[in-house]
mmCIF file of C-alpha atoms in Angstrom:
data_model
loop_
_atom_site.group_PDB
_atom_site.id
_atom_site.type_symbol
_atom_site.label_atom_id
_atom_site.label_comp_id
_atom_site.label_asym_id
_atom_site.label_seq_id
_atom_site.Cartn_x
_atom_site.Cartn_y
_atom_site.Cartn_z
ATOM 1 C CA UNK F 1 -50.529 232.661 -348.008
ATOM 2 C CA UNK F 2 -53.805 231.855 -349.173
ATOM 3 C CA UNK F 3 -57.027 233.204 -347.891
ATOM 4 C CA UNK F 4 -58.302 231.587 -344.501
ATOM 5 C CA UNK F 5 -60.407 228.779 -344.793
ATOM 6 C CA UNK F 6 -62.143 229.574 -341.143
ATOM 7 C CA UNK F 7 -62.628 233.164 -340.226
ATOM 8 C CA UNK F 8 -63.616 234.578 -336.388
ATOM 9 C CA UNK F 9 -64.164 238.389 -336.351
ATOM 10 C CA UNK F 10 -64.805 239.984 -333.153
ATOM 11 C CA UNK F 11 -67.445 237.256 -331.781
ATOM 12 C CA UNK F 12 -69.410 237.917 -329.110
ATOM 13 C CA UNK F 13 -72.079 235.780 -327.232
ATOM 14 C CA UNK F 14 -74.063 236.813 -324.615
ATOM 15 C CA UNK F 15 -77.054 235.330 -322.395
ATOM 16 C CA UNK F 16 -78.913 237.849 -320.531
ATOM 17 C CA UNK F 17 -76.348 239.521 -318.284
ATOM 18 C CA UNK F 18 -73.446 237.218 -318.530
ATOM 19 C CA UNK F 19 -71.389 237.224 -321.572
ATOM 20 C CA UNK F 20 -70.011 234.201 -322.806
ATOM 21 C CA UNK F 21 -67.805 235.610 -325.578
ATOM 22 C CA UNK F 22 -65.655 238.711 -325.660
ATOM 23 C CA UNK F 23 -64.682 239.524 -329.143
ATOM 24 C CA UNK F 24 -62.433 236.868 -330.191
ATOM 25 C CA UNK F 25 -60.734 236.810 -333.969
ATOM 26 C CA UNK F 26 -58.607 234.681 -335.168
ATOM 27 C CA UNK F 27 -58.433 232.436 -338.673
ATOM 28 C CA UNK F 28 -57.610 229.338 -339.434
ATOM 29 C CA UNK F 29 -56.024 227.988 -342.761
ATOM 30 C CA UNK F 30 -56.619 225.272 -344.547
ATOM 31 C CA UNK F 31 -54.923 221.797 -343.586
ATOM 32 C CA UNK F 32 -54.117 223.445 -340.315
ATOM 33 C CA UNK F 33 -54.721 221.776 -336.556
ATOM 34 C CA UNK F 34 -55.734 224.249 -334.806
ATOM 35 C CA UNK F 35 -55.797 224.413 -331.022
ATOM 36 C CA UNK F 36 -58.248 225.994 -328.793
ATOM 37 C CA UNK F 37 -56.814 225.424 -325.126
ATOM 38 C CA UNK F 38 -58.717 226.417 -322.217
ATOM 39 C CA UNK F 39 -60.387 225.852 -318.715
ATOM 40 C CA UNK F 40 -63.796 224.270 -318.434
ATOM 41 C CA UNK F 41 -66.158 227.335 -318.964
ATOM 42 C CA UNK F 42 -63.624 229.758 -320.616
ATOM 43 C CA UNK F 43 -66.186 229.799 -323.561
ATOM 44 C CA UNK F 44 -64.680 226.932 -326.355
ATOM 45 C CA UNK F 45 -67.929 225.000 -326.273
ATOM 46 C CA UNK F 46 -69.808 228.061 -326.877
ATOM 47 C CA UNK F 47 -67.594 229.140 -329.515
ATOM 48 C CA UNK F 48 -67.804 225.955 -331.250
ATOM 49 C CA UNK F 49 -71.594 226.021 -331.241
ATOM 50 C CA UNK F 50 -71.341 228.467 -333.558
ATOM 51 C CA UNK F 51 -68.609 227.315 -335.527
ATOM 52 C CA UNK F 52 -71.113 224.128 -335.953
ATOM 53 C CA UNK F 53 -74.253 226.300 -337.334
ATOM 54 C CA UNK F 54 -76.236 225.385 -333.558
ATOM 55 C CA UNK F 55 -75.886 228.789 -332.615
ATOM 56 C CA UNK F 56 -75.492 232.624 -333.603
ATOM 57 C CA UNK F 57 -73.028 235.311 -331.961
ATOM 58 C CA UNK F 58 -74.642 238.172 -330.736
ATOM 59 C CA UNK F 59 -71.850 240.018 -332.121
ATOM 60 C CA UNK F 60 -69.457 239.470 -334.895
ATOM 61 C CA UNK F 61 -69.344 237.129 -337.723
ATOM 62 C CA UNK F 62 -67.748 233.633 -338.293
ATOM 63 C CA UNK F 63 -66.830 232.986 -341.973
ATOM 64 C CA UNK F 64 -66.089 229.230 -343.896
ATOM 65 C CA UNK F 65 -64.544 229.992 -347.372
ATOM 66 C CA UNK F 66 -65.702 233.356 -347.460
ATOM 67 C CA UNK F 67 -69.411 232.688 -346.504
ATOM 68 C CA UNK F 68 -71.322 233.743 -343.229
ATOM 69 C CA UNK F 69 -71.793 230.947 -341.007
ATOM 70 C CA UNK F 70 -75.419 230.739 -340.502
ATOM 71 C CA UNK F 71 -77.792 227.904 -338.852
ATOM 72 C CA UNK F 72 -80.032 227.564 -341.795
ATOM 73 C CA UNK F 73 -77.279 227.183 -344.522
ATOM 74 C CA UNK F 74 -77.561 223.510 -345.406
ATOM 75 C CA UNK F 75 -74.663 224.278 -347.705
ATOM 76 C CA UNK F 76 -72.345 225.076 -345.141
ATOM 77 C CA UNK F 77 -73.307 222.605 -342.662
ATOM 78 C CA UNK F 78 -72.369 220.003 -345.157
ATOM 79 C CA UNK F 79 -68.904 221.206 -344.910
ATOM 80 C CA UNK F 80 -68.359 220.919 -340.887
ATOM 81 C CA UNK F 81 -68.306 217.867 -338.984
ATOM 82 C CA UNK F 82 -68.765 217.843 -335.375
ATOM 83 C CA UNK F 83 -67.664 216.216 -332.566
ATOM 84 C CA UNK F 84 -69.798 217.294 -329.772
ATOM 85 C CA UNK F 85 -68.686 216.980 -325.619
ATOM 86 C CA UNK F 86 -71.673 214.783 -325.284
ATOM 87 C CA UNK F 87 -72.195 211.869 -327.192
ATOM 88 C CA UNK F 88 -74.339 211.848 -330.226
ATOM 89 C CA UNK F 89 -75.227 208.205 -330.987
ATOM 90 C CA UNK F 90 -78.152 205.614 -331.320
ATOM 91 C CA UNK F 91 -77.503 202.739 -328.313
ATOM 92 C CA UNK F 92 -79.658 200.634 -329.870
ATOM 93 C CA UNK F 93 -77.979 200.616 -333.080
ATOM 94 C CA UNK F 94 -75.157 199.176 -334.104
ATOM 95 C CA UNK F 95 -71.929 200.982 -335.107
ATOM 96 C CA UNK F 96 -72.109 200.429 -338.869
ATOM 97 C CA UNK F 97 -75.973 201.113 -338.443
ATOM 98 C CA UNK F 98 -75.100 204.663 -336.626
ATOM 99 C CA UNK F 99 -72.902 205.483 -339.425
ATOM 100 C CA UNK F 100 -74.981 204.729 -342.396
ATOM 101 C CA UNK F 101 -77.810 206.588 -340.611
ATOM 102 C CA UNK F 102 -75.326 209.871 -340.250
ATOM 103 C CA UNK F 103 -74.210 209.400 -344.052
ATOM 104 C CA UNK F 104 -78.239 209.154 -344.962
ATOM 105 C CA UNK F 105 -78.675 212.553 -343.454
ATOM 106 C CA UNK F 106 -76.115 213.849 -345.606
ATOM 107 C CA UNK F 107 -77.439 212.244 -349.118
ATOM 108 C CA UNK F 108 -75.263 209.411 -349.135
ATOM 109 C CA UNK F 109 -76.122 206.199 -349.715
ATOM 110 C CA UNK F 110 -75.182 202.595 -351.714
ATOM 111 C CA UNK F 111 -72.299 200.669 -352.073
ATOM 112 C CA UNK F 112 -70.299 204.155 -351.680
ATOM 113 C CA UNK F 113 -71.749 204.580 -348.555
ATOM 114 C CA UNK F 114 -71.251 200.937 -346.951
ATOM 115 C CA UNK F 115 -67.339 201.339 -348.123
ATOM 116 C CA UNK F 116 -67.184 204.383 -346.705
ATOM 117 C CA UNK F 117 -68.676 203.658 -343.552
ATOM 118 C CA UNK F 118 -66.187 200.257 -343.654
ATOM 119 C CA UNK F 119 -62.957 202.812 -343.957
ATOM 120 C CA UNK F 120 -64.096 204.613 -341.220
ATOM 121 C CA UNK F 121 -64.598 201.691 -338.600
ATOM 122 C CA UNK F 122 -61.421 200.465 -339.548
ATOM 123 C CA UNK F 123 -59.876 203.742 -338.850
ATOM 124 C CA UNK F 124 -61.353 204.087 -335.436
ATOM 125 C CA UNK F 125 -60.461 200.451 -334.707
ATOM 126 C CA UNK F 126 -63.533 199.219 -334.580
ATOM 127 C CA UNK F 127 -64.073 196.912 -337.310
ATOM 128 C CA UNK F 128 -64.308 193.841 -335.461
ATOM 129 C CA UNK F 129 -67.397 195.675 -333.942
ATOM 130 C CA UNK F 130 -69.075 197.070 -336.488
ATOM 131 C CA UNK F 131 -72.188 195.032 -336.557
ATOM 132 C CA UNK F 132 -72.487 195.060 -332.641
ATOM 133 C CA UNK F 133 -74.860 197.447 -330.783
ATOM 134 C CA UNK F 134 -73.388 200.793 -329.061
ATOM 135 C CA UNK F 135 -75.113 200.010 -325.561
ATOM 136 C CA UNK F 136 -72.710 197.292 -325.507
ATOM 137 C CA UNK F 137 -69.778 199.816 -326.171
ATOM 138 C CA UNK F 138 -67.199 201.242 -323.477
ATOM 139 C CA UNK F 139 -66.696 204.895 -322.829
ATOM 140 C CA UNK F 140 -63.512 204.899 -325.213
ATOM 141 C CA UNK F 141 -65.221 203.233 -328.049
ATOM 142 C CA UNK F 142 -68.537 205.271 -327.874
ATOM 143 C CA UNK F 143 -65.473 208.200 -328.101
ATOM 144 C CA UNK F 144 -63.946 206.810 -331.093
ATOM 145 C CA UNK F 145 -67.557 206.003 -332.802
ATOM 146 C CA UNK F 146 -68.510 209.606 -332.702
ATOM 147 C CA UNK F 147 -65.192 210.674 -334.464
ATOM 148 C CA UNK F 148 -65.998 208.785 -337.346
ATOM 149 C CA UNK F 149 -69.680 210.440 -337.019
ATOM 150 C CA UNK F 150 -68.393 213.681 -337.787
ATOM 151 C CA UNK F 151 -66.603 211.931 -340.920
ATOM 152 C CA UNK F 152 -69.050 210.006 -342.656
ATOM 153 C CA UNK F 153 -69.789 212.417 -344.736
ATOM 154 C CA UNK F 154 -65.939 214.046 -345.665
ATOM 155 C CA UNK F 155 -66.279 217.514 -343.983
ATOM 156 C CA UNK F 156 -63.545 220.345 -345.109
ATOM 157 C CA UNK F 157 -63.495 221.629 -341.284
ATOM 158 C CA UNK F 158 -63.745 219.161 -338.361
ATOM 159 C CA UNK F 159 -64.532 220.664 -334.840
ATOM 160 C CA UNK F 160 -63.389 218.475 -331.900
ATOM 161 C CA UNK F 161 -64.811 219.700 -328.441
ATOM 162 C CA UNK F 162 -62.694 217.810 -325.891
ATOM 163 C CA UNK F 163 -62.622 214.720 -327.980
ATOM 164 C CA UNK F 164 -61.236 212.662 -325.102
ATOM 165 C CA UNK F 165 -62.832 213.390 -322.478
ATOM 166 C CA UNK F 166 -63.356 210.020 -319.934
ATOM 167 C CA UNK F 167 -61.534 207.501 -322.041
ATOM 168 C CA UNK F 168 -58.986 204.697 -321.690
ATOM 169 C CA UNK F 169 -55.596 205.752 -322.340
ATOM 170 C CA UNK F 170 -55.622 202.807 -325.959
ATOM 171 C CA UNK F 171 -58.935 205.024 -327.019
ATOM 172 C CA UNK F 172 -56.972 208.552 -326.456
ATOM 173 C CA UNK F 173 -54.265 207.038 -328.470
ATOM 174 C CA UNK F 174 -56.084 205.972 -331.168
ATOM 175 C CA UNK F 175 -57.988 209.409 -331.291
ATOM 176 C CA UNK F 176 -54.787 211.357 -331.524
ATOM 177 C CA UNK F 177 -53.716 208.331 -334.078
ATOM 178 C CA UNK F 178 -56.543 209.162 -336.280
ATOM 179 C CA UNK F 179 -56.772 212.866 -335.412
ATOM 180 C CA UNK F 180 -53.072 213.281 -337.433
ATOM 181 C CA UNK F 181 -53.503 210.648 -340.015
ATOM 182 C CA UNK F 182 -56.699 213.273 -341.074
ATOM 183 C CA UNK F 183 -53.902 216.199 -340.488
ATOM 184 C CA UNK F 184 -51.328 214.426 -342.770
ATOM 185 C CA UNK F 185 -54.073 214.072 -345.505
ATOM 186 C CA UNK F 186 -55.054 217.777 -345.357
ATOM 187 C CA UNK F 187 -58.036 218.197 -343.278
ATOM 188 C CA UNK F 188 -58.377 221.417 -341.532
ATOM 189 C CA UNK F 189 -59.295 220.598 -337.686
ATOM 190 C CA UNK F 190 -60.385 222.456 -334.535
ATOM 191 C CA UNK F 191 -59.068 220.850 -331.812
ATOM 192 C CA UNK F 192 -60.627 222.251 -328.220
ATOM 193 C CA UNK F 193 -59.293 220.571 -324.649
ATOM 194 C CA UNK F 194 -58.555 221.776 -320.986
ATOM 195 C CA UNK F 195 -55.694 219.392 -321.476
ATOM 196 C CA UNK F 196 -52.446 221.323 -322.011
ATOM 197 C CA UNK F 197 -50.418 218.254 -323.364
ATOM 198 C CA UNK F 198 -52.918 217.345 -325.810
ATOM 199 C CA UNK F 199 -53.222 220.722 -327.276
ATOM 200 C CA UNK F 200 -49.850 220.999 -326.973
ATOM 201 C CA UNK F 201 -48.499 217.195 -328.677
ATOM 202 C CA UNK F 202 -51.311 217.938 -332.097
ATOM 203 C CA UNK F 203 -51.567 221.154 -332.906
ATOM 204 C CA UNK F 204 -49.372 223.500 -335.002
ATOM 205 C CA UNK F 205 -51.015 226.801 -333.795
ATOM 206 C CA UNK F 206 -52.714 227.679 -330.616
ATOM 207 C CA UNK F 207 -55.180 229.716 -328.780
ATOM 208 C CA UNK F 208 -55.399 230.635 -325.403
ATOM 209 C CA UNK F 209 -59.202 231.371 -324.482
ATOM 210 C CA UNK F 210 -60.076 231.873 -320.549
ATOM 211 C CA UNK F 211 -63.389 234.154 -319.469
ATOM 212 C CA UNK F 212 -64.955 233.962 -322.811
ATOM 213 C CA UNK F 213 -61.552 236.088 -324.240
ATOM 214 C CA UNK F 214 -58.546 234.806 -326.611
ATOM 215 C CA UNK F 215 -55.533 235.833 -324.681
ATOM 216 C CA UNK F 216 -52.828 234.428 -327.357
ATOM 217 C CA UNK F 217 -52.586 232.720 -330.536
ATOM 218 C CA UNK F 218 -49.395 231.663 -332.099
ATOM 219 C CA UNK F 219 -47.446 229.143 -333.002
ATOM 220 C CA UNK F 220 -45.882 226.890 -330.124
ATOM 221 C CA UNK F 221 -42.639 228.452 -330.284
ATOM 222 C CA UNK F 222 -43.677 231.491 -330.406
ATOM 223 C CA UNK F 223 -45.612 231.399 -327.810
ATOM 224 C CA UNK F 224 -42.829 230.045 -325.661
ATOM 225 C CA UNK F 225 -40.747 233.216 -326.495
ATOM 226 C CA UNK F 226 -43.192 235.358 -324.378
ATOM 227 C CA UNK F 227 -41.488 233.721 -321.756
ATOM 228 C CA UNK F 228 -37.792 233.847 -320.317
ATOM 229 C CA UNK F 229 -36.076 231.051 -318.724
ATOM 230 C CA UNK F 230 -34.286 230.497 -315.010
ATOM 231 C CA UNK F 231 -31.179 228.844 -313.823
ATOM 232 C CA UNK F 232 -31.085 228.894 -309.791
ATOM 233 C CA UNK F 233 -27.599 227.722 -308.212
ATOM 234 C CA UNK F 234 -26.310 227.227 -304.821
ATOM 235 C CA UNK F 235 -22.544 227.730 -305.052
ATOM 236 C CA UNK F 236 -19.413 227.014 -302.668
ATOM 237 C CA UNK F 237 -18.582 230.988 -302.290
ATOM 238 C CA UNK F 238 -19.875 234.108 -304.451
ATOM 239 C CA UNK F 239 -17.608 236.221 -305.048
ATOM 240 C CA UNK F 240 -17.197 239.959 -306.651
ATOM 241 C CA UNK F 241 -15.115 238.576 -309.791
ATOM 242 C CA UNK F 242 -17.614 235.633 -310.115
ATOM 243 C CA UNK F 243 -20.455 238.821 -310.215
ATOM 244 C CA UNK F 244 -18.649 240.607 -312.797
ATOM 245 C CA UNK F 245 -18.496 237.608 -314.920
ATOM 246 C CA UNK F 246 -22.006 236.492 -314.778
ATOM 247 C CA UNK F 247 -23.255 240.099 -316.132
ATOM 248 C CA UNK F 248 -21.094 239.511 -319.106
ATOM 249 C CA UNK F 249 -23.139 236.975 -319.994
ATOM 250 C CA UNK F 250 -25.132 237.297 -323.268
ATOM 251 C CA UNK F 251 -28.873 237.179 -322.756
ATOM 252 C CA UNK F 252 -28.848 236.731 -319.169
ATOM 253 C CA UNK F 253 -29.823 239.133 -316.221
ATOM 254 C CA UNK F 254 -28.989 238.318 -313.015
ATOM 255 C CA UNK F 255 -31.699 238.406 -310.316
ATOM 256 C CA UNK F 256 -30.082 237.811 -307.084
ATOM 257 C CA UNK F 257 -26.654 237.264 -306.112
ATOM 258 C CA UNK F 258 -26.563 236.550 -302.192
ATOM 259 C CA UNK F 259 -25.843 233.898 -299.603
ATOM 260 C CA UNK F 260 -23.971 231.473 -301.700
ATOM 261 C CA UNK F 261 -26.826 231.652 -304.524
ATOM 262 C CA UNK F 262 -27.699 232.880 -307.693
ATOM 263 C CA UNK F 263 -30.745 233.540 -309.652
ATOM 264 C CA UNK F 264 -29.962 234.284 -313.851
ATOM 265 C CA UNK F 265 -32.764 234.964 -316.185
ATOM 266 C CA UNK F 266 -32.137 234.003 -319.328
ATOM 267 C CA UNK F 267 -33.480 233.500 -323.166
ATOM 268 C CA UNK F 268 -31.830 230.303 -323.600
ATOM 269 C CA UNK F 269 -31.637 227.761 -320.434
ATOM 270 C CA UNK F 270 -29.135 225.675 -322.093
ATOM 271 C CA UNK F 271 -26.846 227.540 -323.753
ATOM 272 C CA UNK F 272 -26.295 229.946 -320.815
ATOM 273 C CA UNK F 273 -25.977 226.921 -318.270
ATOM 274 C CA UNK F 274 -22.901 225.651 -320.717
ATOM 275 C CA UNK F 275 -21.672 229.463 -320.510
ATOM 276 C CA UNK F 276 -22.060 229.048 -316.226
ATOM 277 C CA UNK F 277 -20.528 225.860 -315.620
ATOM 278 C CA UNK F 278 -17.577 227.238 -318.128
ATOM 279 C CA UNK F 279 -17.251 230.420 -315.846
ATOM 280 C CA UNK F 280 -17.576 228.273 -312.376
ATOM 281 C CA UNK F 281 -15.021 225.635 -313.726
ATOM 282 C CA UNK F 282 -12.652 228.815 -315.090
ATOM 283 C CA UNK F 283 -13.016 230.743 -311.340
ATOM 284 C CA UNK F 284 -12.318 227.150 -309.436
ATOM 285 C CA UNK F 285 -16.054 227.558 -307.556
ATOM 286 C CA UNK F 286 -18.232 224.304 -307.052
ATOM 287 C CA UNK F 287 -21.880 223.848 -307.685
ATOM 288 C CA UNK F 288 -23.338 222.604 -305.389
ATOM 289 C CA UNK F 289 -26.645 222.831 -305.994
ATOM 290 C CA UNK F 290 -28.676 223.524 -309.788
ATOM 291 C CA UNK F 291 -32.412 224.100 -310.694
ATOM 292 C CA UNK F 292 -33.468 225.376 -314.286
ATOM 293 C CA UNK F 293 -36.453 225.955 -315.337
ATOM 294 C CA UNK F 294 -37.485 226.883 -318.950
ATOM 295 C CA UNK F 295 -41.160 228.001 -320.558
ATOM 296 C CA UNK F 296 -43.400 225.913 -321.169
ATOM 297 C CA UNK F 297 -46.740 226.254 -322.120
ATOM 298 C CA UNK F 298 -48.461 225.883 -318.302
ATOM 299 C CA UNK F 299 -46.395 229.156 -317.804
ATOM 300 C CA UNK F 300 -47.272 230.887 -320.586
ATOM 301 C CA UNK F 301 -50.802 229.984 -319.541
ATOM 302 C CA UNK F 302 -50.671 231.301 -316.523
ATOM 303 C CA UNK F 303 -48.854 234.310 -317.799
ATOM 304 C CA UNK F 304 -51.580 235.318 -319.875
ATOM 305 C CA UNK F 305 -54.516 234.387 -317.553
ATOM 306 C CA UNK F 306 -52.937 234.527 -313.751
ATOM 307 C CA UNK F 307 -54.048 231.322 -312.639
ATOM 308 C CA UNK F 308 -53.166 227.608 -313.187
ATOM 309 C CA UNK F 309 -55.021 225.822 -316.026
ATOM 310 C CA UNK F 310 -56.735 223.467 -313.804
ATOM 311 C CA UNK F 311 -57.420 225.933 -311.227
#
C-alpha cells in the first residue's frame, strides 16, 4: 500500500486543565472516506482544527504527504479544504460572488475561475441560484454553498465537520450525492458526524472518538466482528435432547436454557437460526416466540465507550 496521504501521531490538545485530545493516531490514504464518528464534544471539531492549519496540538504531530501540518504553511493550506460546523459565507453576496471571492484567495481567477465556480453550483444544485444573494438562502442551501467553498479551489484532502447539521432531508441528500461523486473521482475526505447512519452509509473506514480518545478504527466489517450476535426463543417445551443438540452447534454458545426459553450467542445470526429451526423442526418442538439481534454499529459504539451515542 502506498504511503498515507494524512498522518495523526499521538495528538494531544489541551486547554489549561482540561484536555481535549488524548493521543489519537491513525492515517488516512489517499482516495479514502474516512469517518470520524462521535458524540458532540468527544473532541472531532478540535481535531479537525488542526487538521485545517487553525490550530496546533500540544502534543504530537499531524502529517499531509509527508509534511508537518503547521498554521503558517501557505503550501499546505492550499491542499485542505474545509467545511467548518458554522457557516463561512458572505450574506450579502451572492453565491457565484462567494465563490469567486474563495477562489481569489487561493490565486485563481479568469475565465478558469468563472467555469469553475459554474461546475461547482451545478454540483451543489444551485445553479438556478447562482446570481441570488445568500441572506435569501435556506439552512440546506447555505449547507450545500459552503461545500462547494471548500472546493473552489481543488483541495487533495477535504475535512467535513458535521456537514449536515440542521438541513432538509433534499439538502442532506444532495450532500451525501456530492460527497461520493468527489469519492468516486478520488478525493480523499474526512467525514466527522454524531450521526451513526451517516458515518456509517459513506465511509469505507471508521473511527470511534468519545472523551477526546479514538476507541476503534477499522473497516465496517471489521468493526462489526468485535461483536457477537443473539437469537432469543420462546419454545413449546425444552427438553434435555433439545440441550444436547443446541451445544453442537458450530459457533454458538448457549446462554440460558430455562422456562421454555433459550438464549444462543452466536457469530453468525443467520446461519445459526437456519441450523435452529432445522433442529426444532427435526425434535417436533414449536417456536413460539423469536427475537435476533445482530451487531451493528450503535453496539459496537457502545461497546467501546459504555454509553449510547446520543446519550
Amino acid at each position: 500500500m502506498s504511503a498515507p496521504l494524512l498522518q495523526v501521531i499521538e495528538v494531544e490538545k489541551t486547554y489549561g486543565s482540561t484536555a481535549a485530545l488524548r493521543g489519537i493516531s491513525f492515517e488516512v490514504h489517499e482516495g479514502e472516506l474516512f469517518g470520524l464518528l462521535g458524540p458532540n464534544g468527544a473532541g472531532k471539531t478540535t481535531l479537525l482544527s488542526i487538521l485545517s492549519c487553525l490550530a496546533e496540538p500540544t502534543r504530537g504531530e499531524v502529517r499531509l504527504l509527508g509534511k508537518t501540518i503547521l498554521p503558517y504553511d501557505l503550501d499546505i493550506r492550499r491542499q485542505i479544504g474545509i467545511v467548518p460546523q458554522e457557516l463561512a459565507l458572505y450574506d450579502q453576496l451572492t453565491a457565484s460572488e462567494n465563490l469567486i471571492f474563495f477562489g481569489e484567495l487561493f490565486g485563481l481567477g479568469g475565465a478558469k475561475l468563472r467555469e469553475r465556480v459554474r461546475q461547482l453550483l451545478t454540483a451543489v444544485g444551485l445553479e438556478q441560484r447562482a446570481n441570488h444573494r445568500v441572506v435569501t438562502f435556506s439552512g440546506g442551501m447555505k449547507r450545500r454553498l459552503n461545500l462547494a467553498a471548500a472546493l473552489v479551489h481543488q483541495p487533495r484532502l477535504l475535512l467535513l465537520d458535521e456537514p449536515t447539521v440542521g438541513v432538509d432531508p433534499q439538502s442532506r441528500n444532495l450532500i451525501f450525492e456530492e460527497v461520493r461523486r468527489l469519492h468516486r473521482e478520488g478525493l480523499t475526505v474526512v467525514y466527522t458526524s454524531h450521526y451513526m447512519e451517516e458515518v456509517e452509509a459513506l465511509c469505507s473506514r471508521i473511527g470511534i472518538i468519545d472523551g477526546g480518545q479514538l476507541k476503534a478504527c477499522d473497516s465496517l466489517p471489521k468493526l462489526l466482528n468485535m461483536l457477537r450476535g443473539c437469537i432469543r426463543c420462546r419454545l413449546s417445551e425444552v427438553t434435555l435432547e433439545l440441550r444436547e443438540k443446541l451445544a453442537t452447534l458450530p459457533g454458538c454458545t448457549l446462554l440460558d436454557f430455562s422456562d421454555e426459553k433459550i438464549v444462543l450467542d452466536c457469530d453468525d445470526v443467520k446461519t445459526s437460526l437456519l441450523r435452529l429451526v432445522g433442529i426444532l423442526n427435526e425434535s417436533k418442538i414449536e417456536l413460539i416466540h423469536l427475537e435476533t439481534q445482530e451487531p451493528n454499529l450503535e453496539r459496537v459504539f457502545l461497546h467501546l465507550t459504555g454509553h449510547a451515542l446520543r446519550d
